[in-house]
Amino acid sequence: MQEPRLHSPRHRPALTGMTSPTRTALGIRYLAGCLALALGLVALPVTATAAPDPGSADRAAVSQGPIIQSPNDDRQYRAITLDNGLQALLVSDPEADKAAAAMDVSVGSNNDPSDMPGLAHFLEHMLFLGTEGYPDPDGYQRFISQNGGSHNAFTADQDTNFYFDVDPGAFPDALDRFSQFFVSPQFNPDYVDRERHAVNSEYQARRDDDARRINEALGKALNPEHPLNHFSVGSLETLNSDKRPLRQALLDFYHRHYDANVMHLTVLAPEPLDAMERLIRQRFAAIPDRGLQKPVVDQPLARADDLPASIRIKSNEARRQLEFLFPIDDPTLEYADKPDDYLANLLGYEGEGSLLAALRKAGWADALSAGTRAGDGRHALFDVSISLTPEGEHHLDDIQASLFDQIRRIRDHGVEDWRYREQAKLAEQSFRFQQRSEPIDTVRGMAMSLAHYPLQDVQYAPYRMDRFDAAAIDDILERLTPDNLLRVYSGPDVSGDETTRYFSTPYTLTRRDDWPEGAPLDGLGLPDANPYIAEDLSVQPFDSAEPERLVDSPSVEIWHQADSDFGAPRVEWRFSLQNPDASRDARHAVLTRLLAGWLNDGLNERFYPASLAGQEFAAYAHGRGITLAFSGWRDHQDRLMRTVVEQLRQGEITDASVERVKQGLERRWENAPQDALYQQMQRTLGEALMRPQISTPNMLAAIDDISAQDVRAYRQQFLAKLYVQTMAVGNLDATLAKREGLLVANALAPELRANDIPPLTVLDVPPEAPRLHPATARDDSAVLRYLQGPDLALQSQASLAVIGQLIGPPFFAKLRTDEQLGYIVSAGYAPFMNAPGLMMLVQSPSVASDTIGERMDAFLETFDQRIDALSDDDLTPYRQAVRQQLLQRDQSLSARADRLWQTLAYPQADFDRRQQLAAAVDKLNAADIRSAWQTLRQSPALDVTADAGDQASDTDSMTKGFVPLTQR
């Protein structure tokens, strides 16, 4: 997998494998949760120490000593350096139900040879296709999948990162296979040309992605000698043997850039550290020591005569973006003080008086972010990125004047010690109560962190703010000037003078002597002290228990689970405001989304300080109404809840706010045909089989004639017909949960009963189901074939889950590795709620959907034979893998809350349904699997297909006659 060359601006990556809630992530998490509900995607010894509080007498000790560990992290760590120079970090977590490993190699696309762009990415692909000890090109994937694991890799500018997870019992053998990537790769000549086509398919699948198109054009404005400005994915054109044999080029690159001295390994497992160290020394000591050092980029991003400049770039999506890019020194070496983050927080502030608040009030923008990007170790870009409204496009000079007015204000009045101490306090608070991420995410992040930060800070680096360095902040401010600016506008209306080579992006570049005059907006200011910082951070102890129903009145149900497992005084609240008309038709579905969007929009400035302080809120619409989601510290959380309910009931619904939300929805829905094609296929499947739900094209058609007055009227109708379902999960007792839950429920005064609300329903795929086509602008072809289970029975769910584990590796091996149909190839278990099913998906840049379908048919016939020959012994590891996946522990409070909340969407709130399903899986034998497969093969399939020029299906009308799948 090849990462985009430039990343969106950010304060700093949390590379540590721990998570802290963010306001943006909150909304994304709930949207992802809805999709998950639909698809059922279920050394030397080191003693780690906790980080001291900011400003304490021990603060200076942070800069020396062992790994700095969150007080909320009780895992054991050890760092070792092998004789060959490999640095490894071992993490022992006795409670881990997965073992994981990641290797970060300090080489990436920046190091591609000039005659073969994309070679680093191509080599990443080739390492998976056999080693001397394990020559089978599909053996690694098959072993990982058979043992309940997953694997992947990515190539970035300066890093190539390989990672996997697996059931702990298989970890030694998995490590043995993994280590051979870096000891004895084969670069099998039989697969060099095949995988070259796979890389080309990946390139073709992403040729229309705006991020890549814009980045290639952006490079034309900067130093052409900097590696940022070369093509990094690879294609049939760039990866060929015209200049030199391709396999020899791979070998040369591998020997020139891969050795133990530029590798950083992280492993996490339930085993003790001594046992883990033996595993690592035995398997990784053979990695060659070639005396290599981390490559250095010596070319600047921009030369003296490159700036100032402006560039206009045509986008495919109906999205208008304005970026202000300023070359600066890479601030990575100053990570402990974070002067760039200090400025990013002030410029990216969204509360009252902020640049974004003024732009929103003027009707010119709806989002803004700031931060450092494209760092190469010496150079970087400071980026202020603004999402524009259509009107904003006509005020670029005024927006620029407003930005520099705000920069002047920060320079004159904003570089203050108290502001830094406030940011440091919030960062320390987040670090103190870190939540764990999945083991595979932990090791991937830590391995990369090892490559970029000192050992002691592999966890602490993203949070560490030691010292207010006004001079360092001023140094960056001195670079944020009109003379050091590259202004980038991208939008669908641009007609360029030139076109880029690889992504065919039209653009116009203008070198400037000066800038047109603009008028800055009024009302700009700097943030006041944050009033939402939590003070009571005590963690209350609770015994583990299943969620309890605290209130069961006719119109309100409140569920509660007290929790102290995650060591944080945080609470996750969900309030589902259910209305029977929320998705009655396309117009009502749009009105529901506009109402939820207005609620978020209207509270943006007011709640932004709360979000910085760790109090998150998001409203999101769904088929049965609107959910209000709160995530934050227990202390003062009720203040936000009161404010939200008051705003929902009585807040002013302004024309400007509705227009902003409406434009955002229209933009998202208009851009849906530009989404990755495989995502469009999955969305079409979900729209076909889940009710209540309205398809995206039909909502887009309905939104145009809806006004703010319609939303005002709808609010009253919506609130008048409610059933409220609530859950609180976190560090609060039942008394407080009941009081705060009723605070919201009583204010909403619901009157309906649960049976007044249409249930979430999965539809039965009928015989001769119609073939569906997404409304896509993509040129690739694709086939998604869905084989639905016969009923909702637990036995059917268990059987298809195991078949999904069996089918994935051979499907990939045949259609991707052997037949090279495309880069995106997958098959596996894909239930909709409790309705089981299998999904097979192939996306291809060169093979039509009819041919893909034929190849799927041929594969299924060979898979029939495999199932017929399946023995109980063959079945055992796959059954165990499914069981392990079902019983995985929750890694964070938010993950637990999401899982429990989704359980309430099922007909019966069985919080032990995972255990029930795992027990059913345990009982399966080979005869059960053969019977389930035969039934599945005789059942009708639902195909979603795409070819260039297809007429999009009206999914709602074509599936109108489908009936619910039942428990037979």
PDB file of C-alpha atoms in Angstrom, residues 58-188:
ATOM      1  CA  ASP A  58      10.544  16.484  38.511  1.00  0.00           C
ATOM      2  CA  ARG A  59       9.702  17.879  35.100  1.00  0.00           C
ATOM      3  CA  ALA A  60      13.319  18.178  33.988  1.00  0.00           C
ATOM      4  CA  ALA A  61      13.831  14.475  34.623  1.00  0.00           C
ATOM      5  CA  VAL A  62      11.613  13.710  31.640  1.00  0.00           C
ATOM      6  CA  SER A  63      14.494  14.463  29.264  1.00  0.00           C
ATOM      7  CA  GLN A  64      16.680  11.652  30.598  1.00  0.00           C
ATOM      8  CA  GLY A  65      16.155   8.046  31.570  1.00  0.00           C
ATOM      9  CA  PRO A  66      13.950   5.117  30.536  1.00  0.00           C
ATOM     10  CA  ILE A  67      10.783   4.868  28.468  1.00  0.00           C
ATOM     11  CA  ILE A  68       8.229   7.380  29.687  1.00  0.00           C
ATOM     12  CA  GLN A  69       4.974   5.554  30.221  1.00  0.00           C
ATOM     13  CA  SER A  70       1.453   6.749  30.861  1.00  0.00           C
ATOM     14  CA  PRO A  71       0.281   6.088  34.430  1.00  0.00           C
ATOM     15  CA  ASN A  72      -2.632   4.323  32.739  1.00  0.00           C
ATOM     16  CA  ASP A  73      -0.340   1.828  30.990  1.00  0.00           C
ATOM     17  CA  ASP A  74       0.706  -1.169  33.101  1.00  0.00           C
ATOM     18  CA  ARG A  75       2.418  -3.124  30.341  1.00  0.00           C
ATOM     19  CA  GLN A  76       6.105  -4.084  30.660  1.00  0.00           C
ATOM     20  CA  TYR A  77       8.678  -2.809  28.168  1.00  0.00           C
ATOM     21  CA  ARG A  78      12.201  -3.767  27.204  1.00  0.00           C
ATOM     22  CA  ALA A  79      14.465  -2.293  24.555  1.00  0.00           C
ATOM     23  CA  ILE A  80      17.224  -4.380  23.024  1.00  0.00           C
ATOM     24  CA  THR A  81      19.812  -3.838  20.322  1.00  0.00           C
ATOM     25  CA  LEU A  82      20.970  -6.950  18.471  1.00  0.00           C
ATOM     26  CA  ASP A  83      24.593  -7.440  17.414  1.00  0.00           C
ATOM     27  CA  ASN A  84      23.637  -6.544  13.844  1.00  0.00           C
ATOM     28  CA  GLY A  85      22.357  -3.139  14.971  1.00  0.00           C
ATOM     29  CA  LEU A  86      18.620  -3.872  14.907  1.00  0.00           C
ATOM     30  CA  GLN A  87      16.737  -1.922  17.569  1.00  0.00           C
ATOM     31  CA  ALA A  88      13.724  -3.687  19.015  1.00  0.00           C
ATOM     32  CA  LEU A  89      11.103  -2.733  21.572  1.00  0.00           C
ATOM     33  CA  LEU A  90       9.347  -5.577  23.381  1.00  0.00           C
ATOM     34  CA  VAL A  91       5.958  -5.051  25.025  1.00  0.00           C
ATOM     35  CA  SER A  92       4.583  -7.691  27.368  1.00  0.00           C
ATOM     36  CA  ASP A  93       0.834  -7.481  27.946  1.00  0.00           C
ATOM     37  CA  PRO A  94      -0.472 -10.555  29.794  1.00  0.00           C
ATOM     38  CA  GLU A  95      -4.057  -9.582  28.914  1.00  0.00           C
ATOM     39  CA  ALA A  96      -3.437  -9.264  25.162  1.00  0.00           C
ATOM     40  CA  ASP A  97      -5.606 -11.574  23.081  1.00  0.00           C
ATOM     41  CA  LYS A  98      -3.549 -10.878  19.967  1.00  0.00           C
ATOM     42  CA  ALA A  99       0.179 -10.878  19.423  1.00  0.00           C
ATOM     43  CA  ALA A 100       1.524  -8.357  16.934  1.00  0.00           C
ATOM     44  CA  ALA A 101       4.749  -7.182  15.348  1.00  0.00           C
ATOM     45  CA  ALA A 102       5.838  -4.337  13.099  1.00  0.00           C
ATOM     46  CA  MET A 103       9.078  -3.518  11.336  1.00  0.00           C
ATOM     47  CA  ASP A 104       9.731   0.053  10.241  1.00  0.00           C
ATOM     48  CA  VAL A 105      12.502   0.469   7.671  1.00  0.00           C
ATOM     49  CA  SER A 106      13.948   3.976   7.328  1.00  0.00           C
ATOM     50  CA  VAL A 107      13.630   4.043   3.580  1.00  0.00           C
ATOM     51  CA  GLY A 108      10.692   5.139   1.489  1.00  0.00           C
ATOM     52  CA  SER A 109       9.587   6.744  -1.713  1.00  0.00           C
ATOM     53  CA  ASN A 110      12.048   9.591  -1.172  1.00  0.00           C
ATOM     54  CA  ASN A 111      14.776   7.074  -2.023  1.00  0.00           C
ATOM     55  CA  ASP A 112      13.406   5.830  -5.341  1.00  0.00           C
ATOM     56  CA  PRO A 113      16.026   5.805  -8.089  1.00  0.00           C
ATOM     57  CA  SER A 114      15.396   8.507 -10.665  1.00  0.00           C
ATOM     58  CA  ASP A 115      14.982   5.970 -13.465  1.00  0.00           C
ATOM     59  CA  MET A 116      12.399   3.840 -11.611  1.00  0.00           C
ATOM     60  CA  PRO A 117       9.847   5.894  -9.677  1.00  0.00           C
ATOM     61  CA  GLY A 118       7.792   3.645  -7.422  1.00  0.00           C
ATOM     62  CA  LEU A 119      10.523   1.060  -6.832  1.00  0.00           C
ATOM     63  CA  ALA A 120      10.393   1.354  -3.016  1.00  0.00           C
ATOM     64  CA  HIS A 121       6.646   0.677  -3.128  1.00  0.00           C
ATOM     65  CA  PHE A 122       7.123  -2.209  -5.572  1.00  0.00           C
ATOM     66  CA  LEU A 123       9.719  -3.785  -3.286  1.00  0.00           C
ATOM     67  CA  GLU A 124       7.266  -3.575  -0.373  1.00  0.00           C
ATOM     68  CA  HIS A 125       4.833  -5.677  -2.444  1.00  0.00           C
ATOM     69  CA  MET A 126       7.477  -8.216  -3.433  1.00  0.00           C
ATOM     70  CA  LEU A 127       8.573  -9.023   0.113  1.00  0.00           C
ATOM     71  CA  PHE A 128       5.222 -10.745   0.718  1.00  0.00           C
ATOM     72  CA  LEU A 129       5.689 -13.156  -2.187  1.00  0.00           C
ATOM     73  CA  GLY A 130       8.000 -15.776  -0.794  1.00  0.00           C
ATOM     74  CA  THR A 131      11.334 -16.156   0.990  1.00  0.00           C
ATOM     75  CA  GLU A 132      13.954 -18.874   0.889  1.00  0.00           C
ATOM     76  CA  GLY A 133      12.591 -20.485   4.027  1.00  0.00           C
ATOM     77  CA  TYR A 134       8.941 -20.028   2.991  1.00  0.00           C
ATOM     78  CA  PRO A 135       8.839 -19.916  -0.816  1.00  0.00           C
ATOM     79  CA  ASP A 136       5.059 -20.234  -1.283  1.00  0.00           C
ATOM     80  CA  PRO A 137       3.939 -16.766  -2.474  1.00  0.00           C
ATOM     81  CA  ASP A 138       0.612 -17.126  -0.668  1.00  0.00           C
ATOM     82  CA  GLY A 139       1.939 -18.946   2.375  1.00  0.00           C
ATOM     83  CA  TYR A 140       2.397 -15.922   4.627  1.00  0.00           C
ATOM     84  CA  GLN A 141      -1.110 -14.595   4.073  1.00  0.00           C
ATOM     85  CA  ARG A 142      -2.629 -18.035   4.428  1.00  0.00           C
ATOM     86  CA  PHE A 143      -0.824 -18.695   7.698  1.00  0.00           C
ATOM     87  CA  ILE A 144      -1.784 -15.322   9.198  1.00  0.00           C
ATOM     88  CA  SER A 145      -5.434 -15.681   8.181  1.00  0.00           C
ATOM     89  CA  GLN A 146      -5.641 -19.296   9.314  1.00  0.00           C
ATOM     90  CA  ASN A 147      -4.514 -18.167  12.752  1.00  0.00           C
ATOM     91  CA  GLY A 148      -6.990 -15.362  13.175  1.00  0.00           C
ATOM     92  CA  GLY A 149      -4.700 -12.547  12.107  1.00  0.00           C
ATOM     93  CA  SER A 150      -4.297  -9.742   9.639  1.00  0.00           C
ATOM     94  CA  HIS A 151      -1.353  -8.106   7.902  1.00  0.00           C
ATOM     95  CA  ASN A 152      -0.447  -5.148   5.740  1.00  0.00           C
ATOM     96  CA  ALA A 153       2.303  -2.694   4.880  1.00  0.00           C
ATOM     97  CA  PHE A 154       2.696   0.819   3.556  1.00  0.00           C
ATOM     98  CA  THR A 155       5.371   2.863   1.865  1.00  0.00           C
ATOM     99  CA  ALA A 156       5.639   6.484   2.976  1.00  0.00           C
ATOM    100  CA  ASP A 157       8.159   9.208   2.106  1.00  0.00           C
ATOM    101  CA  GLN A 158      10.797   8.178   4.646  1.00  0.00           C
ATOM    102  CA  ASP A 159       9.509   4.853   5.952  1.00  0.00           C
ATOM    103  CA  THR A 160       8.301   1.449   4.835  1.00  0.00           C
ATOM    104  CA  ASN A 161       6.277  -0.240   7.549  1.00  0.00           C
ATOM    105  CA  PHE A 162       5.328  -3.937   7.671  1.00  0.00           C
ATOM    106  CA  TYR A 163       2.980  -5.266  10.355  1.00  0.00           C
ATOM    107  CA  PHE A 164       0.746  -8.180  11.370  1.00  0.00           C
ATOM    108  CA  ASP A 165      -1.246  -9.602  14.251  1.00  0.00           C
ATOM    109  CA  VAL A 166      -2.094 -13.214  15.004  1.00  0.00           C
ATOM    110  CA  ASP A 167      -3.409 -15.483  17.738  1.00  0.00           C
ATOM    111  CA  PRO A 168      -0.707 -15.658  20.441  1.00  0.00           C
ATOM    112  CA  GLY A 169      -0.166 -19.391  20.057  1.00  0.00           C
ATOM    113  CA  ALA A 170       0.920 -18.902  16.447  1.00  0.00           C
ATOM    114  CA  PHE A 171       3.181 -15.923  17.180  1.00  0.00           C
ATOM    115  CA  PRO A 172       6.558 -17.754  17.127  1.00  0.00           C
ATOM    116  CA  ASP A 173       5.864 -19.285  13.714  1.00  0.00           C
ATOM    117  CA  ALA A 174       4.444 -16.008  12.394  1.00  0.00           C
ATOM    118  CA  LEU A 175       7.565 -14.154  13.555  1.00  0.00           C
ATOM    119  CA  ASP A 176       9.723 -16.726  11.816  1.00  0.00           C
ATOM    120  CA  ARG A 177       7.939 -16.123   8.520  1.00  0.00           C
ATOM    121  CA  PHE A 178       7.947 -12.352   9.048  1.00  0.00           C
ATOM    122  CA  SER A 179      11.648 -12.136   9.868  1.00  0.00           C
ATOM    123  CA  GLN A 180      12.537 -13.839   6.586  1.00  0.00           C
ATOM    124  CA  PHE A 181      11.265 -10.774   4.686  1.00  0.00           C
ATOM    125  CA  PHE A 182      14.400  -9.040   5.912  1.00  0.00           C
ATOM    126  CA  VAL A 183      16.770 -12.007   5.812  1.00  0.00           C
ATOM    127  CA  SER A 184      16.167 -13.999   2.623  1.00  0.00           C
ATOM    128  CA  PRO A 185      13.529 -12.555   0.254  1.00  0.00           C
ATOM    129  CA  GLN A 186      13.272 -14.476  -3.011  1.00  0.00           C
ATOM    130  CA  PHE A 187      12.138 -11.781  -5.445  1.00  0.00           C
ATOM    131  CA  ASN A 188      10.798 -14.743  -7.416  1.00  0.00           C
TER     132      ASN A 188
END
